[in-house]
PDB file of C-alpha atoms in Angstrom:
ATOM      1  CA  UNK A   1       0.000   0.000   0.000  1.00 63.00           C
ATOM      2  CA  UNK A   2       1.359   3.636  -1.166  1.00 71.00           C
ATOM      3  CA  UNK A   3       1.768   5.667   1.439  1.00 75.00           C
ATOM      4  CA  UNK A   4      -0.434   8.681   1.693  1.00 84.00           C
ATOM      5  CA  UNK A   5       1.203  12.383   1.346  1.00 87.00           C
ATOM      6  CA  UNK A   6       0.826  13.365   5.380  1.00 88.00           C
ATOM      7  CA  UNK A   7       2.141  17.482   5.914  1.00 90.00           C
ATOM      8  CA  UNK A   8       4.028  17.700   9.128  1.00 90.00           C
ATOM      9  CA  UNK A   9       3.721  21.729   8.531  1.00 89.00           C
ATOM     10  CA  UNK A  10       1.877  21.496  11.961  1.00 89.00           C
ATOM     11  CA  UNK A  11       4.533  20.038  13.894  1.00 89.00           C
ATOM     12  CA  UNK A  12       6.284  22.682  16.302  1.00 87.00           C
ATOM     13  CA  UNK A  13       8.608  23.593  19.216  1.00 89.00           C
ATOM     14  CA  UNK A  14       9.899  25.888  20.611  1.00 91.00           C
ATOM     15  CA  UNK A  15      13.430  25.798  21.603  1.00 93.00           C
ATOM     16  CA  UNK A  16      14.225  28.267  24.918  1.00 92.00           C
ATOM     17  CA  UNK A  17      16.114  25.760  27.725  1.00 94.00           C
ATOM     18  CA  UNK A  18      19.656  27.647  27.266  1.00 96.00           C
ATOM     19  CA  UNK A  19      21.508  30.051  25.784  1.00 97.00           C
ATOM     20  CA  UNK A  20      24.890  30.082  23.397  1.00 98.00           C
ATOM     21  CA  UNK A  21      27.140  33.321  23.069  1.00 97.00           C
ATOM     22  CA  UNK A  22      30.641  34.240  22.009  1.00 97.00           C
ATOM     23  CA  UNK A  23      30.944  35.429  25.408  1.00 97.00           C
ATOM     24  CA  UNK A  24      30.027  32.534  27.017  1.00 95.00           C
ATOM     25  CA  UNK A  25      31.519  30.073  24.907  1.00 98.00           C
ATOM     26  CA  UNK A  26      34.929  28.618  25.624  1.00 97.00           C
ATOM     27  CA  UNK A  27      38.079  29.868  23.728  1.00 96.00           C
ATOM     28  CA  UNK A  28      39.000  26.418  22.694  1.00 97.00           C
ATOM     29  CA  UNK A  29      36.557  24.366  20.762  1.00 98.00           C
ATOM     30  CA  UNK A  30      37.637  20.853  22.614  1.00 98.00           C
ATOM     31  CA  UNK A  31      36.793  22.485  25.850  1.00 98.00           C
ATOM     32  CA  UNK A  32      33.522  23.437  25.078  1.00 98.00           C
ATOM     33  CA  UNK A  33      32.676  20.131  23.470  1.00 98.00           C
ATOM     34  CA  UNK A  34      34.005  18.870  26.777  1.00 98.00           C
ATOM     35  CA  UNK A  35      31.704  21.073  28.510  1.00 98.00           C
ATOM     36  CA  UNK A  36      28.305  19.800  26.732  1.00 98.00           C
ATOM     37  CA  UNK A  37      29.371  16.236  26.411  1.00 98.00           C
ATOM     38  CA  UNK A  38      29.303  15.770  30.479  1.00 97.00           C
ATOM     39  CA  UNK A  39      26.397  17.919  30.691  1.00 97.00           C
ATOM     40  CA  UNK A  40      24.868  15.631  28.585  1.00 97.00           C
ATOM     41  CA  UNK A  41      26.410  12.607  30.618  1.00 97.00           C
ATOM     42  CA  UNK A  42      24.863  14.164  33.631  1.00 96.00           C
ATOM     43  CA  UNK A  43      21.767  14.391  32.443  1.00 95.00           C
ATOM     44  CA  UNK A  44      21.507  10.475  31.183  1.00 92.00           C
ATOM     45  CA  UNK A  45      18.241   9.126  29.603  1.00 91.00           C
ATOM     46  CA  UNK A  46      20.241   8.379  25.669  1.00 94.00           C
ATOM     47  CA  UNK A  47      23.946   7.566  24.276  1.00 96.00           C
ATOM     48  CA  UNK A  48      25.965  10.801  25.028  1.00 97.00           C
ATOM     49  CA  UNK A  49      28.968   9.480  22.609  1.00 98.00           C
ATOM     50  CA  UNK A  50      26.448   8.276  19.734  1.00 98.00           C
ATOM     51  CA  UNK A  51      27.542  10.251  16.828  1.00 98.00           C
ATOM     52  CA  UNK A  52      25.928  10.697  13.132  1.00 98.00           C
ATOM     53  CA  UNK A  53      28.627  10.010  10.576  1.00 98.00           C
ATOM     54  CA  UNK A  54      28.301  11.056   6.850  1.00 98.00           C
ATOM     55  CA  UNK A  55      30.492   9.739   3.993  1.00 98.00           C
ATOM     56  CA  UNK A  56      30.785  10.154   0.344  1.00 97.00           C
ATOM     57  CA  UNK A  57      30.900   7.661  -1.553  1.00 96.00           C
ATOM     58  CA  UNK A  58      32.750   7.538  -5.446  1.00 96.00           C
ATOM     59  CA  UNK A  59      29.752   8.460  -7.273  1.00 96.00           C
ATOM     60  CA  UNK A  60      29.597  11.303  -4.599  1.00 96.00           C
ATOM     61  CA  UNK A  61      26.357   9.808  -3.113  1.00 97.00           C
ATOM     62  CA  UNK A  62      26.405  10.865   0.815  1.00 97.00           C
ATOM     63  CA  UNK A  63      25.517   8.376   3.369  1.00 97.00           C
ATOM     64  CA  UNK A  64      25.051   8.178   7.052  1.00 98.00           C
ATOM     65  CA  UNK A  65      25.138   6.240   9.831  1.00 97.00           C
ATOM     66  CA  UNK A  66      25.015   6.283  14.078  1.00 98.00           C
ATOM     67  CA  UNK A  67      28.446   5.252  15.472  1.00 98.00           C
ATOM     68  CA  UNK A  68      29.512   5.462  18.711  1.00 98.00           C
ATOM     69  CA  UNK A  69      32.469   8.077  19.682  1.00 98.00           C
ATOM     70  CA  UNK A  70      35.194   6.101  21.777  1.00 98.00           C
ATOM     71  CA  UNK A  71      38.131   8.740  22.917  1.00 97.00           C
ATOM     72  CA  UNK A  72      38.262  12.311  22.551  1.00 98.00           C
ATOM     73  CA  UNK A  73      41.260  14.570  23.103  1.00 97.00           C
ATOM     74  CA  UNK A  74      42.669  17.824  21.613  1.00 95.00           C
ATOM     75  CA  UNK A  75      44.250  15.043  19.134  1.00 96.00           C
ATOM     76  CA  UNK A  76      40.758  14.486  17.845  1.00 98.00           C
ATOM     77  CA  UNK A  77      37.478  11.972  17.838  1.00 98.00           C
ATOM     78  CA  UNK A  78      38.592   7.979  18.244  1.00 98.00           C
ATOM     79  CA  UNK A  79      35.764   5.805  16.798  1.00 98.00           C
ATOM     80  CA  UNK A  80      36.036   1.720  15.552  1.00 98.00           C
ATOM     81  CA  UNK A  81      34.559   0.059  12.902  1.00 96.00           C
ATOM     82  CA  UNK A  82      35.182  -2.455  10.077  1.00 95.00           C
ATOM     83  CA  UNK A  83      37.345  -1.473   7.561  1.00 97.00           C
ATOM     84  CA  UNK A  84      35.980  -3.059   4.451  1.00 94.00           C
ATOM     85  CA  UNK A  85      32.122  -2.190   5.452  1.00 95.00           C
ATOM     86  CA  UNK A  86      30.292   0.391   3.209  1.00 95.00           C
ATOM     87  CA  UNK A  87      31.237   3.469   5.297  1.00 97.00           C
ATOM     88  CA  UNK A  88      35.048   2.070   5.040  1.00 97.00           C
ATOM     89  CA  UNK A  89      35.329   2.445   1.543  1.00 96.00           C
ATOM     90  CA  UNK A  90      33.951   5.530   1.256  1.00 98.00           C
ATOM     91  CA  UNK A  91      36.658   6.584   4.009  1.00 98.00           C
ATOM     92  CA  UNK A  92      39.243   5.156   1.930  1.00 97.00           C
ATOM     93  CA  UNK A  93      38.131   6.999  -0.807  1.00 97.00           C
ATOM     94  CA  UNK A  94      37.574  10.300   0.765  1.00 98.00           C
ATOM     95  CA  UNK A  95      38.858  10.843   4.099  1.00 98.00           C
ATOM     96  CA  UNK A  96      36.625  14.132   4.604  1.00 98.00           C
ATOM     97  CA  UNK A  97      34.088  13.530   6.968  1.00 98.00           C
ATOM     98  CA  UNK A  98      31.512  15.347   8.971  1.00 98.00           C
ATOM     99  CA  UNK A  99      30.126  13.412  12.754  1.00 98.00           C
ATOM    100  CA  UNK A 100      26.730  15.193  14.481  1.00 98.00           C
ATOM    101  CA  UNK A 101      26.142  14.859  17.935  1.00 98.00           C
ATOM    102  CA  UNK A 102      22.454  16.313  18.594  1.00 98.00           C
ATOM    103  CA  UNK A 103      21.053  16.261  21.762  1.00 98.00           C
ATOM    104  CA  UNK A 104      17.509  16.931  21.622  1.00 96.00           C
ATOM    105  CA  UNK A 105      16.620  16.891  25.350  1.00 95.00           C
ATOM    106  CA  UNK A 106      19.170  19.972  25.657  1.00 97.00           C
ATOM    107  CA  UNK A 107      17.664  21.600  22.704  1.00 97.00           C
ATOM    108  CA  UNK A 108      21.630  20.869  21.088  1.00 98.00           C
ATOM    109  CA  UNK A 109      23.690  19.796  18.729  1.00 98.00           C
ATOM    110  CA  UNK A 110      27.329  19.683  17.743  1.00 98.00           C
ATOM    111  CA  UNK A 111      28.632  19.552  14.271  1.00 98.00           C
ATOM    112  CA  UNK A 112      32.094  18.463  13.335  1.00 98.00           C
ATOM    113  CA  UNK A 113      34.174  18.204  10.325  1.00 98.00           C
ATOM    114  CA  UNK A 114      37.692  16.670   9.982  1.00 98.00           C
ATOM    115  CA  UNK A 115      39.796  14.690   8.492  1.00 98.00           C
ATOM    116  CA  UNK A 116      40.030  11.096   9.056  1.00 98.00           C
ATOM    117  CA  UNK A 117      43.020   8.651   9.642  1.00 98.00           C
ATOM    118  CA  UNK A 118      43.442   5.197  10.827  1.00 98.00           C
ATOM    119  CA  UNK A 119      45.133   4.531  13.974  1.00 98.00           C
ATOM    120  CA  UNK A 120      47.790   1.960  15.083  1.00 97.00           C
ATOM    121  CA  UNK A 121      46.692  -1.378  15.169  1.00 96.00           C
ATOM    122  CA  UNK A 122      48.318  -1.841  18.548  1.00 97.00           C
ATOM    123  CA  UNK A 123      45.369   0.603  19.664  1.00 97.00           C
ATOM    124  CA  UNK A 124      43.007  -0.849  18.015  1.00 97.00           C
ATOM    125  CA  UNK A 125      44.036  -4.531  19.169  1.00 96.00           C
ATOM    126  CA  UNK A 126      43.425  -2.714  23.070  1.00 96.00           C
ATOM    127  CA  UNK A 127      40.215  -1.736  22.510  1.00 96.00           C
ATOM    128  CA  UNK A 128      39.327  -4.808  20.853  1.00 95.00           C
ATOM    129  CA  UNK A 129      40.620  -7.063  23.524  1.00 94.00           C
ATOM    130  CA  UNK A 130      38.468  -4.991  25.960  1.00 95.00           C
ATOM    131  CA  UNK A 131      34.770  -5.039  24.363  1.00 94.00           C
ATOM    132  CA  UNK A 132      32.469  -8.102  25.868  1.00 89.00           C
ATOM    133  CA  UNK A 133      33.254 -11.120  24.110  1.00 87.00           C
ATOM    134  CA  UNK A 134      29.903 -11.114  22.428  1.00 86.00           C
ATOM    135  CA  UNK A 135      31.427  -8.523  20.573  1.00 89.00           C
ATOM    136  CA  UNK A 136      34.144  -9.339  19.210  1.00 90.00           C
ATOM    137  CA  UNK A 137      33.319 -12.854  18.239  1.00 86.00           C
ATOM    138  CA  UNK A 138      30.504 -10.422  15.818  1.00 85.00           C
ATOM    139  CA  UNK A 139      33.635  -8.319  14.402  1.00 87.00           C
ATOM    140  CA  UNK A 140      34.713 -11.448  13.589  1.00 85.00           C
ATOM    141  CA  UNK A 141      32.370 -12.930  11.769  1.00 81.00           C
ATOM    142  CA  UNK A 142      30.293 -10.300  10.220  1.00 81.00           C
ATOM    143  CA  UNK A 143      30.822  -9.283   6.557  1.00 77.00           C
ATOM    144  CA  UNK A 144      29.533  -5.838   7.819  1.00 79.00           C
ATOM    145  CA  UNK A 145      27.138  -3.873   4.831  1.00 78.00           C
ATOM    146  CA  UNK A 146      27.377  -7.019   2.529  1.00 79.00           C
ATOM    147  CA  UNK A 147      24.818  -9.303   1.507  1.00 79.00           C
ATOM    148  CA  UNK A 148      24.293 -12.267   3.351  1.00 76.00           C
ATOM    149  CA  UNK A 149      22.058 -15.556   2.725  1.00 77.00           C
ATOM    150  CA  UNK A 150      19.765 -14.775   6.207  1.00 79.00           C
ATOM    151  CA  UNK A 151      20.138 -13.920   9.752  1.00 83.00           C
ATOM    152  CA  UNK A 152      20.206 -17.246  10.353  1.00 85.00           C
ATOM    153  CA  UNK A 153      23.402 -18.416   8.201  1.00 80.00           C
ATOM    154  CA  UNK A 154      24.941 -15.319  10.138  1.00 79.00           C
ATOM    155  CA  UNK A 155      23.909 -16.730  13.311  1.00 83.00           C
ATOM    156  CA  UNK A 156      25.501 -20.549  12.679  1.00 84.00           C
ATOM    157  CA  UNK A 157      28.776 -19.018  11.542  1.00 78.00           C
ATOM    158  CA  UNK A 158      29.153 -17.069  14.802  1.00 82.00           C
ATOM    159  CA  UNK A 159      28.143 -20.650  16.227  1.00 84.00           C
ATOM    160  CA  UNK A 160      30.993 -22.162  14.292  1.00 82.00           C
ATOM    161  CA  UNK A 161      33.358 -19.423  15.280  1.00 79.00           C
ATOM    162  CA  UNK A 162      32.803 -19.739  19.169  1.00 79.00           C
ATOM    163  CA  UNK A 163      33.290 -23.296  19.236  1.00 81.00           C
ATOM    164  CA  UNK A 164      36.208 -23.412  17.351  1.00 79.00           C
ATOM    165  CA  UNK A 165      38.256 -20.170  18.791  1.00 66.00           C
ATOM    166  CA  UNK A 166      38.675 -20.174  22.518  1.00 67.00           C
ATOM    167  CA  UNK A 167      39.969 -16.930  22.042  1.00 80.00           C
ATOM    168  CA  UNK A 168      38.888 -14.223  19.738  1.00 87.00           C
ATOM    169  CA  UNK A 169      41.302 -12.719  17.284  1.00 87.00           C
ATOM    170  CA  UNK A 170      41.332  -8.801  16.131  1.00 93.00           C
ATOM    171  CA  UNK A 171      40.219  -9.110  12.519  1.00 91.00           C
ATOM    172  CA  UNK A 172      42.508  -7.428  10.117  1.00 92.00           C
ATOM    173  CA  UNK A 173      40.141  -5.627   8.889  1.00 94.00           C
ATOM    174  CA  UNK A 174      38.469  -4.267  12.017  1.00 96.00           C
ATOM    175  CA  UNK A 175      40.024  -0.628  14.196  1.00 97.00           C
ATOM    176  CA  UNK A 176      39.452   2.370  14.881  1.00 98.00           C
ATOM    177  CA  UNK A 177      39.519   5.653  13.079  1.00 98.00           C
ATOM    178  CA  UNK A 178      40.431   9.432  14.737  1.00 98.00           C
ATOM    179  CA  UNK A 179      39.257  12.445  13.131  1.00 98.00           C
ATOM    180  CA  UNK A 180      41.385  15.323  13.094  1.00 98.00           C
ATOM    181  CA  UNK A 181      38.640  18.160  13.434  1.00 98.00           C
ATOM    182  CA  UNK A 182      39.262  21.377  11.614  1.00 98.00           C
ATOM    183  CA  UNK A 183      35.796  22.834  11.906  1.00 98.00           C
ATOM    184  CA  UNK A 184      33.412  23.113  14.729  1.00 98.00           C
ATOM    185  CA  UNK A 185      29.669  24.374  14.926  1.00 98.00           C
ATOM    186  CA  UNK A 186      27.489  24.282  18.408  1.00 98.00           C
ATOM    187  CA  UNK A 187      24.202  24.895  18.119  1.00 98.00           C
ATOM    188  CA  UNK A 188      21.718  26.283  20.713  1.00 98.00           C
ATOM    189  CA  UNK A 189      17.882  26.134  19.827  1.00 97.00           C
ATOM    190  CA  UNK A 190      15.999  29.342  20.634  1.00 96.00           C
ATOM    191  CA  UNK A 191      12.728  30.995  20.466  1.00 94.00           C
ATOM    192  CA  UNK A 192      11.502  32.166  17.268  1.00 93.00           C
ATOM    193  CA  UNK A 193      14.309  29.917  15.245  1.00 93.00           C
ATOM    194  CA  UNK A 194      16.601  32.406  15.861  1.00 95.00           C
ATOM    195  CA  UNK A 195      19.188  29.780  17.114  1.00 97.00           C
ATOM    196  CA  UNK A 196      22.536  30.563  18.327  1.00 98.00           C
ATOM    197  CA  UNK A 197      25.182  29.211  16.415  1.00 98.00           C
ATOM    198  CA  UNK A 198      29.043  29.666  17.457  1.00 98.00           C
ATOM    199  CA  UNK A 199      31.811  28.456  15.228  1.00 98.00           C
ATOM    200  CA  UNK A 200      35.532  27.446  15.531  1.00 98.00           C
ATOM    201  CA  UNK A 201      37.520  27.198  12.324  1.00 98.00           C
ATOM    202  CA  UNK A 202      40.973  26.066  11.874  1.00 98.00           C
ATOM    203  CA  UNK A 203      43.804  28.560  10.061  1.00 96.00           C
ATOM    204  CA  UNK A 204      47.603  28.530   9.930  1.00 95.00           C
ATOM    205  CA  UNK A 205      47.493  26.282  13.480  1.00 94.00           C
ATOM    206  CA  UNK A 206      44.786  28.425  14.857  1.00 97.00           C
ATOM    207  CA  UNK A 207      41.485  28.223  16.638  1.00 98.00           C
ATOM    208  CA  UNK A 208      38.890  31.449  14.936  1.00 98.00           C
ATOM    209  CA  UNK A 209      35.917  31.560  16.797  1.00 98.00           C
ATOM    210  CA  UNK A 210      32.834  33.556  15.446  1.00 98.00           C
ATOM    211  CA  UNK A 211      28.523  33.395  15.534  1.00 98.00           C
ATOM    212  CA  UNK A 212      26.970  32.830  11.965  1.00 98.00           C
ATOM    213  CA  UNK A 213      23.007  33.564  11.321  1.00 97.00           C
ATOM    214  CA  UNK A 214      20.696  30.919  12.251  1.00 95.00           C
TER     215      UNK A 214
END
């Protein structure tokens, strides 16, 4: 059955919990992503570190996806994944990236753009040896954003897998990824849609802060 055209032009909030400034805004853009991650921590109730990611692939068709942010540092945004899944390629083919944090119980959201690199696969193996079991024996054997014969062929070869390795092994194709930021945008919702926006760009090594139109 088609679905039927349904207009959403009805469907309204309005955004007044905080308020965003140059003023008030840190100097550094790291410290005031610090800043709203743990007050989003605090507050609880959803993922704090679940991130929107958006890729490109080589017929320049975006995608995106939720991933979930692992380490942050002034060195930039630590997240894992499997490096021959869809959103791998299109890394490999275009490192740009852009992650969204939007916290809609704090009226929020962050928006970051970087550059993305692979780290060492010594890191990677550390974080790996650390997740619950479960989940690494499932980096192991799935064939993440490629076809597969059913759920339940997926389910017999993880079966297989745990009866026949004691011990899970870091797939070769599995780690993590840090983006090295180089633009920043947090986002306050106000009244009236006239949301305040405050910006950190990177030039020559340095941090310009400045408030664009909402």
């Amino acid at each position: 059955m088609a679905a039927k055209n349904r207009k959403l032009h009805h469907f309204r909030k309005e955004y007044n919990k905080f308020q965003l400034s140059i003023e008030s805004s840190a100097l550094d853009p790291f410290e005031q992503f610090g800043l709203w991650f743990h007050q989003a921590l605090e507050l609880g109730g959803f993922e704090a570190n679940a991130m929107v990611l958006s890729t490109i692939s080589e017929d320049m068709q975006p995608s995106s996806r939720v991933v979930l942010l692992k380490e942050y540092s002034e060195n930039g945004f630590v997240f894992y994944t499997n490096y021959a899944s869809r959103k791998g390629n299109e890394i490999e083919f275009n490192p740009k990236v852009a992650i969204l944090f939007f916290y809609e119980a704090m009226e929020r959201q962050i928006r970051i753009q970087g550059v993305l690199e692979k780290i060492s696969s010594e890191e990677s193996s550390k974080y790996f040896d650390s997740r619950p079991l479960e989940s690494q024996y499932g980096a192991m054997v799935s064939p993440q954003s490629k076809k597969i014969e059913s759920k339940e062929s997926l389910d017999a070869e993880l079966l297989k897998l745990k009866t026949e390795n004691k011990k899970p092994q870091m797939p070769k194709h599995w780690g993590g990824y840090l983006l090295k930021a180089n633009y920043f945008e947090f986002w306050q919702g106000r009244p009236n849609r006239l949301h305040d926006r405050v910006c950190y760009e990177l030039k020559e090594g340095q941090w310009n802060k400045f408030a664009i139109a909402p």
